[in-house]
Amino acid sequence: MDNPSDDFSGYIMQLPDDCLLFIFQHLDCGSDRESFGLTCRRWLQIQNLNRRSLQFQCSFTIPKFSSLSQTNTRISTLHLYRLLNRFQNLESLSLSGCTELPDSGLSLLPRHGSKLQSLHLDCCFGITDSGLSCVASGCSLLVILSLYRCNVTDYGLEALSNSCLALEDLNLSYCSRISDYGVRAISQNCRHLRAIRISYCRNLTGAGFQGCSQTLTHLEADSCRLEPNGIRSILSGGGIEYLSVSNLTWCTRVNGLVAISVGFAAKLRVLNFRSSRTIGDDCIMTIAKGCPSLQEWNLAICHEVKIAGWESIASHCHNLKTLHVNRCRNLCDRGLQALRTGCKRLSILYITRSSQISGVALEIFKLARGNVEVKEEEVMCICPHGAFRF
């Protein structure tokens, strides 16, 4: 008598590809999906064609992505060539941490990158404008791109801006060879741009953002040499909700930050000035009056904010919920008193002990504002959750 299980296996093997695909797509467990591909070559092909994300073990981006067993950062061009030939419907690819990957490693993207929406190349030190040109010519649907510490220039950004028009999230932090010219190409052509990081790009003044799209809502420019006109350009689209310009200690024209309050910052909700030691009261007073939607403000280590600045915040920041004042040398009992009587919607105050603030003044603040959570700790990052997708 025939074994019933043999008949059942035969029926399964006779199923058309679309039925097998339906079964595969309903396997939630990663191990089940791997087992599916080990059944036979036909099932492996179905698995390969339905793989949507690829990340190497050496990569340090989004851990929830699927990864392949790879124990070092030496991903060869041949190895990547084979993988891209095998997985031809990838939507997300992370090569971050592949420090020795050359431009030639991206040469298959014009053939197999047409469906890529997310690409991470963080710390791929061998990637230059040539590799970025391959990305531009092959990945027209790209939405998320991270080039952290890549050796690209304005020419690469210009090529990118001419092809990847759907780009929304872009990381250019530590790309030391780019200038306002390349940023201008991106901001003018990529009109869906939503979030960008340009931190530690010392050649940028911010002027390249003039006329940017109102879709641009999140921007980090920590340790950049922004000019007053650059600040105005960043805000020119009118959509900025989160702006981080921390560590402006060397900037001789830091009062140019008053441009934040001029007309285009009505939607600004989170502002990071952390460690900007030379920002003074004039700047603080103007911003406090001109940013009605401000909900969180980091002024930690802003030593030149004095009584006039604290009183202005108390009087004008009616929607402020979270304030960081850690290690501010000129926050004294009188400044704390102003914050105590103003900022009616304040719910969290980050503060550390200071010689200028007496223990009595702090206790009075706690008693008078029992609804405010006083946290004697310091937060390094105030970026809203989900602001950047890389």
XYZ file of C-alpha atoms in Angstrom:
390
model
C 0.000 0.000 0.000
C 1.331 3.466 -0.874
C 2.350 5.769 1.930
C -0.219 8.632 2.148
C 2.556 11.056 3.021
C 4.223 10.322 -0.329
C 1.031 11.272 -2.155
C 0.766 14.450 -0.095
C 4.372 15.401 -0.929
C 3.650 14.799 -4.590
C 0.651 17.088 -4.511
C 2.718 19.832 -2.832
C 5.438 19.595 -5.477
C 2.851 19.960 -8.222
C 1.580 23.276 -6.904
C 2.179 26.207 -9.290
C 4.641 28.934 -8.322
C 1.953 31.451 -7.391
C 0.536 29.032 -4.807
C 3.997 28.362 -3.376
C 4.580 32.094 -3.286
C 1.345 32.558 -1.343
C 2.480 29.940 1.182
C 5.939 31.509 1.514
C 4.527 34.974 2.134
C 2.497 33.663 5.060
C 5.522 32.210 6.863
C 6.202 34.611 9.718
C 9.136 32.807 11.293
C 12.577 33.408 9.756
C 13.641 29.801 10.348
C 10.539 28.558 8.514
C 11.431 30.747 5.533
C 14.969 29.365 5.521
C 13.644 25.796 5.692
C 11.324 26.559 2.786
C 14.322 27.449 0.629
C 16.173 24.268 1.592
C 13.422 22.012 0.237
C 14.551 22.047 -3.403
C 16.022 24.359 -6.040
C 12.607 25.486 -7.218
C 11.536 26.513 -3.725
C 14.917 28.190 -3.178
C 14.347 30.302 -6.281
C 10.969 31.404 -4.926
C 12.631 32.338 -1.654
C 15.377 34.269 -3.455
C 12.946 36.253 -5.583
C 10.944 37.236 -2.515
C 13.775 38.412 -0.354
C 13.245 42.123 0.235
C 16.124 43.082 2.535
C 19.781 42.180 2.843
C 22.270 43.144 5.515
C 25.673 41.802 6.372
C 26.713 40.866 9.875
C 29.412 43.545 9.792
C 26.737 46.172 9.223
C 25.591 48.326 12.130
C 22.271 49.585 10.807
C 18.697 48.519 11.544
C 19.050 45.155 13.359
C 15.611 43.867 12.442
C 16.642 43.428 8.802
C 17.507 39.968 7.558
C 21.226 39.291 7.416
C 23.582 36.768 5.885
C 26.365 34.995 7.728
C 29.377 37.183 7.132
C 32.020 37.608 9.787
C 34.221 40.442 8.545
C 34.147 43.757 6.749
C 35.865 42.470 3.581
C 32.911 42.070 1.275
C 34.387 41.436 -2.144
C 32.940 42.748 -5.379
C 32.493 39.157 -6.577
C 30.611 38.183 -3.433
C 28.265 41.148 -3.771
C 27.873 40.439 -7.496
C 26.654 36.913 -6.720
C 24.243 38.089 -4.035
C 22.675 40.797 -6.178
C 22.253 38.288 -8.990
C 20.608 35.902 -6.555
C 18.317 38.429 -4.840
C 16.968 40.553 -7.663
C 13.958 42.100 -5.917
C 15.669 43.729 -2.953
C 14.014 46.841 -1.544
C 16.506 47.416 1.270
C 20.276 46.876 1.205
C 22.752 47.694 3.963
C 26.473 47.599 3.248
C 27.334 49.787 6.221
C 30.605 48.801 7.820
C 31.992 47.288 4.619
C 34.968 49.602 4.902
C 36.937 48.141 1.990
C 34.111 47.909 -0.533
C 35.230 49.665 -3.760
C 33.080 51.581 -6.220
C 33.056 48.540 -8.482
C 31.011 46.719 -5.841
C 28.041 48.909 -6.761
C 28.376 48.365 -10.504
C 25.452 45.899 -10.544
C 22.984 48.407 -9.157
C 22.119 49.794 -12.616
C 20.903 46.248 -13.471
C 19.538 44.990 -10.147
C 18.820 48.095 -8.070
C 15.641 49.271 -9.756
C 13.482 48.247 -6.783
C 15.770 49.490 -4.013
C 14.105 51.995 -1.717
C 16.619 51.990 1.133
C 20.433 51.896 0.867
C 22.931 52.225 3.725
C 26.604 52.829 2.903
C 27.805 54.111 6.290
C 31.605 54.003 6.671
C 32.112 52.565 3.200
C 35.330 54.527 2.850
C 36.025 53.177 -0.652
C 32.810 54.570 -2.107
C 33.328 57.787 -4.106
C 31.413 59.717 -6.763
C 31.854 56.826 -9.175
C 29.984 54.442 -6.883
C 27.351 57.067 -6.162
C 26.820 57.442 -9.917
C 25.974 53.725 -10.046
C 23.432 54.302 -7.288
C 21.972 57.264 -9.179
C 21.648 55.419 -12.483
C 20.179 52.246 -11.029
C 18.080 53.213 -8.017
C 15.512 55.729 -9.192
C 13.010 54.644 -6.516
C 15.425 55.292 -3.655
C 13.731 56.883 -0.634
C 16.339 56.426 2.113
C 20.097 56.829 1.598
C 22.839 57.009 4.208
C 26.326 58.101 3.101
C 27.795 58.651 6.563
C 31.591 59.134 6.232
C 31.654 58.297 2.516
C 34.202 60.040 0.267
C 31.677 61.666 -2.028
C 31.746 65.215 -3.417
C 29.309 67.670 -4.975
C 29.561 65.842 -8.303
C 28.164 62.681 -6.772
C 25.340 64.583 -5.082
C 24.486 66.307 -8.353
C 24.243 62.943 -10.140
C 22.065 61.664 -7.314
C 19.769 64.689 -7.485
C 19.166 64.207 -11.210
C 17.958 60.622 -10.868
C 16.703 59.867 -7.342
C 13.815 62.294 -7.293
C 11.856 60.300 -4.689
C 14.558 60.729 -2.044
C 13.131 61.554 1.394
C 15.795 60.741 4.018
C 19.487 61.517 3.423
C 22.467 61.189 5.753
C 25.543 63.199 4.746
C 27.166 63.469 8.184
C 30.970 63.629 8.104
C 31.011 63.893 4.300
C 33.792 66.447 4.547
C 34.224 67.008 0.791
C 30.747 68.320 0.010
C 29.779 72.003 -0.160
C 26.677 74.156 -0.509
C 26.730 73.478 -4.264
C 25.971 69.786 -3.826
C 23.370 70.427 -1.128
C 21.691 72.956 -3.439
C 21.372 70.312 -6.159
C 19.690 67.938 -3.699
C 17.346 70.531 -2.190
C 16.263 71.902 -5.580
C 15.681 68.590 -7.370
C 14.609 66.207 -4.598
C 11.371 67.942 -3.708
C 10.163 65.151 -1.425
C 13.145 65.506 0.915
C 11.887 65.079 4.483
C 14.947 64.625 6.712
C 18.653 65.303 6.256
C 21.774 65.125 8.401
C 24.765 67.296 7.514
C 26.552 67.261 10.884
C 30.316 67.843 10.851
C 30.314 68.943 7.222
C 32.585 71.902 7.885
C 32.360 73.357 4.354
C 28.622 73.969 4.571
C 27.141 77.351 5.425
C 23.519 76.264 4.887
C 23.014 78.511 1.849
C 22.390 75.487 -0.382
C 18.955 74.991 1.200
C 17.529 78.245 -0.164
C 14.139 77.528 -1.701
C 13.960 74.000 -0.264
C 10.666 72.125 -0.290
C 8.185 72.561 2.539
C 8.372 68.767 2.962
C 11.746 69.237 4.718
C 10.809 68.882 8.395
C 13.890 67.459 10.155
C 17.467 68.685 9.907
C 20.633 68.098 11.937
C 23.614 70.378 11.368
C 25.705 69.845 14.504
C 29.204 71.345 14.463
C 28.665 73.072 11.121
C 29.837 76.591 10.263
C 26.370 77.889 9.471
C 26.008 81.523 8.415
C 22.968 83.719 9.184
C 21.928 83.499 5.536
C 22.352 79.733 5.762
C 19.968 79.547 8.711
C 17.411 81.556 6.742
C 17.895 79.205 3.779
C 17.342 76.110 5.932
C 14.055 77.575 7.146
C 12.992 78.973 3.763
C 10.679 76.054 2.987
C 8.619 76.799 6.087
C 8.255 73.172 7.166
C 11.071 72.651 9.699
C 9.814 70.973 12.893
C 13.122 69.703 14.307
C 16.393 71.601 14.059
C 19.672 70.659 15.728
C 22.570 73.114 15.498
C 24.528 72.126 18.583
C 28.186 72.836 19.310
C 28.507 76.241 17.716
C 31.291 77.290 20.111
C 33.659 78.636 17.446
C 31.080 80.468 15.367
C 31.870 84.194 15.561
C 28.525 85.166 14.056
C 26.363 83.022 16.297
C 23.816 85.827 16.843
C 22.851 85.136 13.269
C 20.721 82.369 14.786
C 18.061 85.000 15.399
C 17.084 84.233 11.803
C 15.323 81.182 13.265
C 12.562 83.459 14.491
C 12.021 85.399 11.279
C 8.852 84.253 9.591
C 9.615 80.688 8.547
C 9.873 78.877 11.919
C 6.194 78.781 12.812
C 6.194 74.962 12.802
C 9.432 74.518 14.777
C 8.734 72.218 17.727
C 12.145 70.866 18.800
C 15.299 73.014 18.864
C 18.752 71.855 19.953
C 21.366 74.452 20.906
C 23.304 72.125 23.207
C 26.899 73.160 23.916
C 26.608 76.429 21.996
C 28.534 78.405 24.566
C 28.383 81.806 22.857
C 24.637 82.119 22.233
C 23.475 85.209 24.102
C 20.283 86.736 25.448
C 19.429 88.680 22.276
C 19.268 85.456 20.293
C 17.249 83.645 22.978
C 14.781 86.521 23.377
C 14.119 86.782 19.647
C 13.594 83.034 19.223
C 11.366 82.799 22.308
C 9.084 85.457 20.806
C 9.179 84.157 17.243
C 8.671 80.380 17.631
C 5.172 79.922 19.081
C 5.053 76.144 18.484
C 8.291 75.332 20.317
C 7.758 72.323 22.620
C 11.303 71.224 23.476
C 14.446 73.347 23.738
C 17.892 72.124 24.644
C 20.048 74.914 26.092
C 22.464 72.701 28.016
C 25.953 74.244 28.332
C 24.782 77.543 26.843
C 26.802 79.669 29.240
C 25.871 83.106 27.894
C 22.128 82.785 28.501
C 21.455 85.094 31.442
C 18.490 86.470 33.355
C 16.992 88.336 30.390
C 17.061 85.156 28.331
C 15.429 83.003 31.018
C 12.756 85.627 31.661
C 11.946 85.808 27.950
C 11.569 82.018 27.751
C 9.255 82.128 30.768
C 7.133 84.894 29.263
C 6.863 83.802 25.637
C 7.295 80.009 25.341
C 3.674 79.173 26.102
C 3.786 75.713 24.500
C 7.173 74.630 25.874
C 6.924 71.197 27.504
C 10.561 70.133 27.895
C 13.534 72.366 28.720
C 17.193 71.365 29.116
C 19.322 73.737 31.229
C 22.143 71.432 32.338
C 25.436 73.110 33.234
C 24.311 76.608 32.260
C 26.719 78.774 34.271
C 24.476 81.833 34.247
C 21.263 80.171 35.348
C 20.802 81.504 38.873
C 18.014 81.556 41.455
C 16.359 84.519 39.737
C 16.376 82.787 36.354
C 14.920 79.634 37.911
C 12.253 81.754 39.580
C 11.275 83.168 36.190
C 10.905 79.655 34.788
C 8.871 78.718 37.853
C 6.332 81.492 37.290
C 6.214 81.168 33.487
C 6.196 78.301 30.969
C 2.776 77.120 32.137
C 2.844 73.961 30.015
C 6.305 72.858 31.142
C 6.258 69.198 32.185
C 9.954 68.190 32.221
C 12.993 70.186 33.333
C 16.455 68.687 32.856
C 18.843 70.372 35.275
C 22.080 69.600 37.071
C 23.370 71.154 40.284
C 25.098 74.485 39.803
C 26.945 76.867 42.107
C 24.586 79.612 40.883
C 21.434 77.720 41.923
C 20.774 77.222 45.624
C 19.200 74.080 46.960
C 16.413 76.208 48.450
C 15.529 77.722 45.041
C 15.362 74.276 43.469
C 13.139 72.920 46.247
C 10.817 75.929 45.944
C 10.570 75.222 42.198
C 9.602 71.607 42.907
C 6.982 72.626 45.450
C 5.480 75.385 43.322
C 5.500 73.340 40.113
C 4.559 69.884 41.342
C 3.372 68.987 37.843
C 6.905 69.465 36.441
C 9.195 66.447 36.543
C 12.631 67.719 37.554
C 15.300 65.378 36.213
C 18.807 65.872 37.522
C 20.327 64.174 34.502
C 21.593 65.180 31.080
C 20.241 63.999 27.737
C 22.638 63.935 24.802
C 20.095 63.526 22.002
C 16.610 65.030 21.706
C 15.869 63.858 18.178
C 12.168 62.933 17.944
C 11.471 59.226 17.573
C 11.205 58.237 13.936
C 12.596 61.537 12.672
C 15.342 59.787 10.692
C 14.969 56.358 9.116
C 18.662 55.460 8.989
